[in-house]
Amino acid sequence: MKSPEAVLSQPAGCPSDDDFLRLDQQVCFPLYAASNALTRAYRPVLAPLDLTYPQYLVMLVLWERDGLSVGDLGQRLRLDSGTLTPLLKRMEAAGLLSRQRASDDERRVEIHLTEAGRTLRQAATAVPPQMLCAMGLSIDELKSLKAGLESLLDRLDAG
Amino acid sequence: MKSPEAVLSQPAGCPSDDDFLRLDQQVCFPLYAASNALTRAYRPVLAPLDLTYPQYLVMLVLWERDGLSVGDLGQRLRLDSGTLTPLLKRMEAAGLLSRQRASDDERRVEIHLTEAGRTLRQAATAVPPQMLCAMGLSIDELKSLKAGLESLLDRLDAG
DNA sequence: AAAAATTAAATTGTGCTCAATATATACCTA
DNA sequence: TAGGTATATATTGAGCACAATTTAATTTTT
């Protein structure tokens, strides 16, 4: 019986289990390596903003809609409170946002941008063009990659 | 001038900078989120082997060729010694491999599988089929995704 | 051969990710 | 309304990723 992954490069062969374990047959490894490489590539681009990549993602969400709770952010970014709580505390210490318990439900913590946080948006408009340049993919490649990743993400989350 | 990323979903529009900063316009976010989701999905599958995903990647490389140095592994997996040294120490403590200075060049540390490390390979053959099932993508989707990611990885590393 | 430059790992410090657990508030039901 | 359940966030502990630095061995230069 064939492994779908092995079939990728040996459509006519009859791969053994050995093939499934080869690094260059993996789909997951380039995903892992590309994600690491992407975070590395963002670092110098985000350095002028004093943001890490996860922090930048939080800002993207808050620039779209301010006042979300920790849970709302986690749902959007697929991160849990164990990740977000300390991350948001660092961003609060950096003066980008405030964390305060919601008055109508004391369990929730609402995140609001500070003036500095809102202002940072202007500088951030320089980020996507720089990253697109660093990635150097065509529009078609980007579209296809984005679609494939979103499809994968959906199914992994479902399982 | 248009941002390629914005064009992805607004081919006929004239997107402003605002569009580039929308989370759902990003190619990088689904990559980041999918990578996190993938590591999560590997966790229960690798639990019987007592391996984390990065440790599993090290084993994949060593099963292909034993006796590589820390630097060789780093080049293959695109990880530096700051990541690999403690990771390999944990794997050594778990009895999967040995770390010893090369006799011909005392700067190098060579990694050799133990008998237990070699034996684990048999159990690992169950992993790729399980993950393919969890990912639930078609062969075409996998091929396209793999190609796109490797292309991206190449260009990010080049820059 | 001695000094300088290069290379390979290890170390240090910061931040991220997550499972498991704890804590506190809100809701619900008897 | 008292007790139980569910929900939201925080905490804890383990492991990963990486920049910057350190240490030690090799190679190159003078």
Coordinates of C-alpha atoms (C1' of nucleotides) in Angstrom, one line a residue:
Chain A
M1 CA 0.0 0.0 0.0
K2 CA 1.2 3.4 -0.9
S3 CA 1.6 6.5 1.2
P4 CA 0.1 9.6 -0.4
E5 CA 3.2 11.5 0.7
A6 CA 5.5 9.1 -1.0
V7 CA 3.4 9.3 -4.1
L8 CA 4.2 12.9 -4.4
S9 CA 7.6 12.2 -6.0
Q10 CA 7.2 8.6 -7.0
P11 CA 3.9 8.4 -8.8
A12 CA 4.9 5.3 -10.7
G13 CA 6.9 3.5 -8.1
C14 CA 6.0 1.3 -5.2
P15 CA 7.4 3.1 -2.1
S16 CA 8.1 1.3 1.1
D17 CA 7.5 2.7 4.5
D18 CA 11.1 3.9 4.4
D19 CA 10.1 6.6 1.9
F20 CA 7.5 8.0 4.2
L21 CA 10.2 8.8 6.7
R22 CA 12.5 10.7 4.3
L23 CA 12.8 14.3 5.2
D24 CA 12.5 15.5 1.6
Q25 CA 9.2 13.6 1.3
Q26 CA 7.6 15.5 4.1
V27 CA 5.0 18.3 3.6
C28 CA 5.2 19.2 7.2
F29 CA 8.9 20.0 7.4
P30 CA 8.9 22.8 4.7
L31 CA 5.9 24.2 6.6
Y32 CA 7.7 24.2 9.8
A33 CA 11.0 25.5 8.3
A34 CA 9.1 28.2 6.3
S35 CA 7.3 29.4 9.4
N36 CA 10.6 29.7 11.3
A37 CA 12.2 31.4 8.3
L38 CA 9.3 33.8 8.1
T39 CA 9.5 34.8 11.7
R40 CA 13.2 35.4 11.2
A41 CA 12.5 37.5 8.1
Y42 CA 10.0 39.6 10.0
R43 CA 12.4 40.4 12.8
P44 CA 14.5 43.1 11.1
V45 CA 11.4 44.5 9.4
L46 CA 9.5 44.8 12.8
A47 CA 12.6 45.9 14.8
P48 CA 11.9 49.6 14.1
L49 CA 8.4 49.1 15.5
D50 CA 9.8 47.2 18.6
L51 CA 7.4 44.3 17.9
T52 CA 7.8 40.6 17.6
Y53 CA 5.8 38.8 15.0
P54 CA 3.2 37.5 17.4
Q55 CA 2.9 41.0 18.8
Y56 CA 2.5 42.4 15.3
L57 CA -0.4 39.9 14.8
V58 CA -2.1 41.2 17.9
M59 CA -1.7 44.7 16.6
L60 CA -3.2 43.8 13.3
V61 CA -6.3 42.4 15.0
L62 CA -6.6 45.4 17.4
W63 CA -6.2 47.9 14.5
E64 CA -9.2 46.3 12.9
R65 CA -11.3 46.3 16.1
D66 CA -10.3 47.7 19.4
G67 CA -11.5 46.5 22.8
L68 CA -11.5 42.8 22.2
S69 CA -11.0 40.4 25.1
V70 CA -8.1 38.0 25.5
G71 CA -10.4 35.2 24.4
D72 CA -11.4 37.0 21.3
L73 CA -7.8 37.6 20.3
G74 CA -7.0 33.9 21.0
Q75 CA -9.8 32.8 18.8
R76 CA -8.7 35.0 16.0
L77 CA -5.0 34.1 16.3
R78 CA -5.5 30.6 17.6
L79 CA -3.4 31.2 20.7
D80 CA -4.4 30.4 24.2
S81 CA -4.2 32.5 27.4
G82 CA -1.0 30.8 28.3
T83 CA 0.6 32.5 25.3
L84 CA -1.4 35.7 25.2
T85 CA -1.4 36.7 28.8
P86 CA 2.4 37.2 29.2
L87 CA 2.6 38.6 25.6
L88 CA -0.1 41.2 26.3
K89 CA 1.6 42.1 29.6
R90 CA 4.8 42.8 27.7
M91 CA 2.9 44.9 25.2
E92 CA 1.2 46.8 28.0
A93 CA 4.6 47.4 29.6
A94 CA 5.7 48.8 26.2
G95 CA 2.8 51.2 26.3
L96 CA 0.9 49.9 23.3
L97 CA -2.3 48.8 25.0
S98 CA -4.2 48.5 28.3
R99 CA -5.6 45.5 30.0
Q100 CA -8.7 45.9 32.2
R101 CA -11.4 43.7 33.5
A102 CA -14.8 44.2 31.7
S103 CA -17.2 45.9 34.1
D104 CA -20.2 43.8 32.9
D105 CA -18.3 40.5 33.2
E106 CA -15.3 40.5 35.6
R107 CA -14.0 37.3 34.1
R108 CA -13.2 39.0 30.8
V109 CA -10.1 41.2 30.3
E110 CA -10.5 43.8 27.6
I111 CA -7.6 45.0 25.5
H112 CA -7.6 48.6 24.3
L113 CA -5.0 50.3 22.3
T114 CA -3.3 53.4 23.7
E115 CA -2.6 56.4 21.6
A116 CA 0.9 55.1 21.0
G117 CA -0.6 51.8 19.9
R118 CA -2.9 53.5 17.4
T119 CA -0.2 55.8 16.2
L120 CA 2.1 52.8 15.4
R121 CA -0.3 51.8 12.6
Q122 CA 1.1 54.4 10.3
A123 CA 4.6 53.0 10.6
A124 CA 3.3 49.5 10.1
T125 CA 2.0 50.2 6.6
A126 CA 5.7 49.8 5.5
V127 CA 5.8 46.2 6.7
P128 CA 3.7 44.2 4.2
P129 CA 5.4 45.6 1.1
Q130 CA 8.8 44.8 2.6
M131 CA 7.8 41.3 3.5
L132 CA 6.3 40.6 0.0
C133 CA 9.6 41.7 -1.4
A134 CA 11.4 39.3 0.9
M135 CA 9.1 36.4 0.0
G136 CA 9.6 37.1 -3.7
L137 CA 6.6 35.0 -4.8
S138 CA 4.4 35.7 -7.8
I139 CA 0.7 36.6 -7.2
D140 CA -0.4 33.2 -8.4
E141 CA 2.0 31.5 -6.0
L142 CA 0.8 33.6 -3.1
K143 CA -2.8 32.9 -3.9
S144 CA -2.3 29.2 -4.2
L145 CA -0.1 29.1 -1.1
K146 CA -2.6 31.1 1.0
A147 CA -5.5 28.9 -0.1
G148 CA -3.6 25.7 0.6
L149 CA -2.6 26.8 4.0
E150 CA -6.1 28.0 5.0
S151 CA -7.5 24.7 3.8
L152 CA -4.9 22.8 5.9
L153 CA -5.5 25.0 8.9
D154 CA -9.3 24.3 8.7
R155 CA -8.8 20.6 8.7
L156 CA -6.2 20.5 11.4
D157 CA -8.4 22.6 13.6
A158 CA -11.4 20.4 12.9
G159 CA -9.6 17.2 13.8
Chain B
M1 CA 0.3 51.3 -6.7
K2 CA -1.3 48.1 -5.6
S3 CA 0.0 45.7 -3.0
P4 CA 0.1 42.2 -4.4
E5 CA -1.3 40.8 -1.2
A6 CA -4.4 43.0 -1.4
V7 CA -4.8 42.1 -5.0
L8 CA -5.4 38.5 -3.9
S9 CA -8.9 39.3 -2.9
Q10 CA -9.6 42.6 -4.6
P11 CA -8.3 42.2 -8.2
A12 CA -10.5 44.9 -9.5
G13 CA -10.4 47.4 -6.6
C14 CA -7.8 50.0 -5.6
P15 CA -6.8 48.9 -2.1
S16 CA -5.3 51.4 0.3
D17 CA -2.6 50.7 2.8
D18 CA -5.4 49.7 5.2
D19 CA -6.0 46.6 3.2
F20 CA -2.5 45.4 3.5
L21 CA -2.8 45.3 7.3
R22 CA -6.0 43.2 7.4
L23 CA -5.3 39.8 9.0
D24 CA -7.4 37.9 6.4
Q25 CA -5.2 39.4 3.7
Q26 CA -2.0 38.0 5.1
V27 CA -0.2 35.0 3.6
C28 CA 2.1 34.9 6.6
F29 CA -0.6 34.4 9.2
P30 CA -2.0 31.2 7.8
L31 CA 1.5 29.9 7.5
Y32 CA 2.2 30.8 11.1
A33 CA -1.1 29.4 12.3
A34 CA -0.8 26.2 10.3
S35 CA 2.6 25.6 11.6
N36 CA 1.4 25.9 15.2
A37 CA -1.6 23.7 14.4
L38 CA 0.7 21.1 12.8
T39 CA 2.9 20.9 15.8
R40 CA -0.2 20.5 18.0
A41 CA -1.5 17.7 15.7
Y42 CA 1.8 15.9 15.9
R43 CA 1.8 15.9 19.6
P44 CA -0.6 13.0 20.3
V45 CA 0.8 11.1 17.3
L46 CA 4.3 11.3 18.6
A47 CA 3.4 10.9 22.3
P48 CA 3.8 7.0 22.1
L49 CA 7.3 7.6 20.8
D50 CA 8.1 10.1 23.5
L51 CA 9.3 12.6 20.9
T52 CA 8.4 16.2 20.2
Y53 CA 8.1 17.3 16.6
P54 CA 11.6 18.9 16.4
Q55 CA 13.0 15.8 18.0
Y56 CA 11.2 13.7 15.4
L57 CA 12.8 15.7 12.7
V58 CA 16.2 15.0 14.1
M59 CA 15.4 11.3 14.1
L60 CA 14.3 11.5 10.5
V61 CA 17.6 12.9 9.5
L62 CA 19.6 10.5 11.6
W63 CA 17.7 7.5 10.3
E64 CA 18.7 8.6 6.8
R65 CA 22.4 9.1 7.8
D66 CA 23.9 8.4 11.2
G67 CA 26.9 10.2 12.6
L68 CA 26.2 13.7 11.5
S69 CA 27.6 16.7 13.4
V70 CA 25.5 19.3 15.2
G71 CA 26.2 21.7 12.3
D72 CA 25.1 19.1 9.7
L73 CA 21.8 18.6 11.5
G74 CA 21.4 22.4 11.8
Q75 CA 22.0 22.9 8.1
R76 CA 19.5 20.2 7.2
L77 CA 16.8 21.4 9.6
R78 CA 17.7 25.1 9.5
L79 CA 18.2 25.3 13.2
D80 CA 21.2 26.7 15.1
S81 CA 23.3 25.3 17.9
G82 CA 21.3 27.3 20.4
T83 CA 18.3 25.2 19.6
L84 CA 20.0 22.0 18.8
T85 CA 22.4 21.6 21.7
P86 CA 19.8 21.5 24.5
L87 CA 17.5 19.5 22.3
L88 CA 20.2 16.9 21.6
K89 CA 21.1 16.7 25.2
R90 CA 17.5 15.9 26.1
M91 CA 17.5 13.2 23.4
E92 CA 20.8 11.8 24.8
A93 CA 19.3 11.8 28.3
A94 CA 16.3 9.8 26.8
G95 CA 18.8 7.2 25.5
L96 CA 18.1 7.8 21.8
L97 CA 21.6 9.1 20.7
S98 CA 25.1 9.8 21.8
R99 CA 27.1 13.0 21.5
Q100 CA 30.8 12.9 21.2
R101 CA 33.6 15.1 19.9
A102 CA 35.0 14.0 16.6
S103 CA 38.5 12.7 17.0
D104 CA 39.8 14.3 13.8
D105 CA 38.3 17.7 14.6
E106 CA 37.7 18.3 18.3
R107 CA 35.4 21.3 17.5
R108 CA 32.8 19.0 15.9
V109 CA 30.3 17.0 17.9
E110 CA 29.1 13.8 16.2
I111 CA 25.6 12.5 16.9
H112 CA 25.2 8.7 16.7
L113 CA 21.9 6.8 17.2
T114 CA 21.9 4.2 20.0
E115 CA 20.3 0.8 19.5
A116 CA 17.1 2.3 21.1
G117 CA 17.2 5.2 18.6
R118 CA 17.5 2.8 15.6
T119 CA 14.8 0.6 17.0
L120 CA 12.3 3.5 17.3
R121 CA 12.3 3.8 13.5
Q122 CA 9.9 0.8 13.3
A123 CA 7.3 2.5 15.5
A124 CA 7.7 5.8 13.6
T125 CA 6.5 4.3 10.3
A126 CA 3.0 4.7 11.8
V127 CA 3.4 8.5 12.0
P128 CA 3.2 9.7 8.4
P129 CA -0.1 7.9 7.6
Q130 CA -1.7 9.2 10.7
M131 CA -0.6 12.8 9.9
L132 CA -1.8 12.6 6.3
C133 CA -5.1 11.5 7.7
A134 CA -5.2 14.5 10.1
M135 CA -4.3 16.9 7.4
G136 CA -7.0 15.5 5.1
L137 CA -5.7 17.1 1.9
S138 CA -5.8 15.7 -1.6
I139 CA -2.6 14.6 -3.3
D140 CA -2.8 17.6 -5.6
E141 CA -3.2 19.9 -2.7
L142 CA -0.3 18.4 -0.9
K143 CA 2.0 18.6 -4.0
S144 CA 1.1 22.2 -4.6
L145 CA 1.5 23.1 -1.0
K146 CA 4.8 21.4 -0.7
A147 CA 6.1 23.1 -3.8
G148 CA 4.9 26.5 -2.7
L149 CA 6.5 26.2 0.7
E150 CA 9.8 25.0 -0.6
S151 CA 9.9 27.8 -3.1
L152 CA 9.1 30.3 -0.3
L153 CA 11.7 28.7 2.0
D154 CA 14.3 29.0 -0.7
R155 CA 13.7 32.7 -1.2
L156 CA 13.4 33.6 2.5
D157 CA 16.8 31.9 3.1
A158 CA 18.4 33.6 0.1
G159 CA 17.3 37.1 1.3
Chain C
dA1 C1' 56.4 28.9 14.6
dA2 C1' 53.6 32.8 16.5
dA3 C1' 49.8 35.7 15.7
dA4 C1' 45.5 36.5 13.5
dA5 C1' 41.4 34.9 11.5
dT6 C1' 38.0 31.3 11.0
dT7 C1' 35.0 27.7 12.4
dA8 C1' 32.1 24.6 15.7
dA9 C1' 29.5 24.2 19.8
dA10 C1' 28.0 25.8 23.9
dT11 C1' 26.0 29.4 26.8
dT12 C1' 23.0 33.2 28.0
dG13 C1' 19.0 35.8 28.0
dT14 C1' 14.4 36.9 25.9
dG15 C1' 10.3 35.6 24.0
dC16 C1' 7.0 32.2 22.2
dT17 C1' 3.8 27.8 22.5
dC18 C1' 1.2 24.8 24.9
dA19 C1' -0.7 21.3 28.4
dA20 C1' -2.3 21.1 32.8
dT21 C1' -3.8 23.3 36.6
dA22 C1' -5.6 27.1 39.6
dT23 C1' -8.6 31.0 40.6
dA24 C1' -12.3 33.8 40.3
dT25 C1' -16.6 35.2 38.2
dA26 C1' -21.0 34.2 36.1
dC27 C1' -24.8 31.2 35.3
dC28 C1' -28.1 27.7 36.4
dT29 C1' -30.8 24.7 38.9
dA30 C1' -33.0 22.5 42.7
Chain D
dT1 C1' -30.8 31.4 47.5
dA2 C1' -27.3 27.8 48.1
dG3 C1' -24.8 24.6 45.5
dG4 C1' -23.1 22.9 41.3
dT5 C1' -21.5 23.8 36.7
dA6 C1' -19.5 26.5 33.1
dT7 C1' -16.6 30.2 31.5
dA8 C1' -12.5 33.5 31.3
dT9 C1' -8.1 34.4 32.5
dA10 C1' -3.9 33.5 35.0
dT11 C1' -0.1 30.5 36.5
dT12 C1' 3.2 26.8 36.2
dG13 C1' 6.5 24.0 34.0
dA14 C1' 8.6 22.0 29.8
dG15 C1' 10.4 22.6 25.5
dC16 C1' 11.5 25.4 21.3
dA17 C1' 13.7 29.4 18.5
dC18 C1' 17.1 32.7 18.0
dA19 C1' 20.4 36.7 18.6
dA20 C1' 24.5 37.7 20.9
dT21 C1' 28.3 36.2 23.1
dT22 C1' 31.8 32.9 24.8
dT23 C1' 35.1 29.1 24.5
dA24 C1' 37.9 26.1 22.3
dA25 C1' 40.0 24.1 18.2
dT26 C1' 41.6 24.6 13.5
dT27 C1' 43.4 27.1 9.7
dT28 C1' 45.7 30.8 7.6
dT29 C1' 48.9 34.5 7.5
dT30 C1' 53.1 36.6 8.5

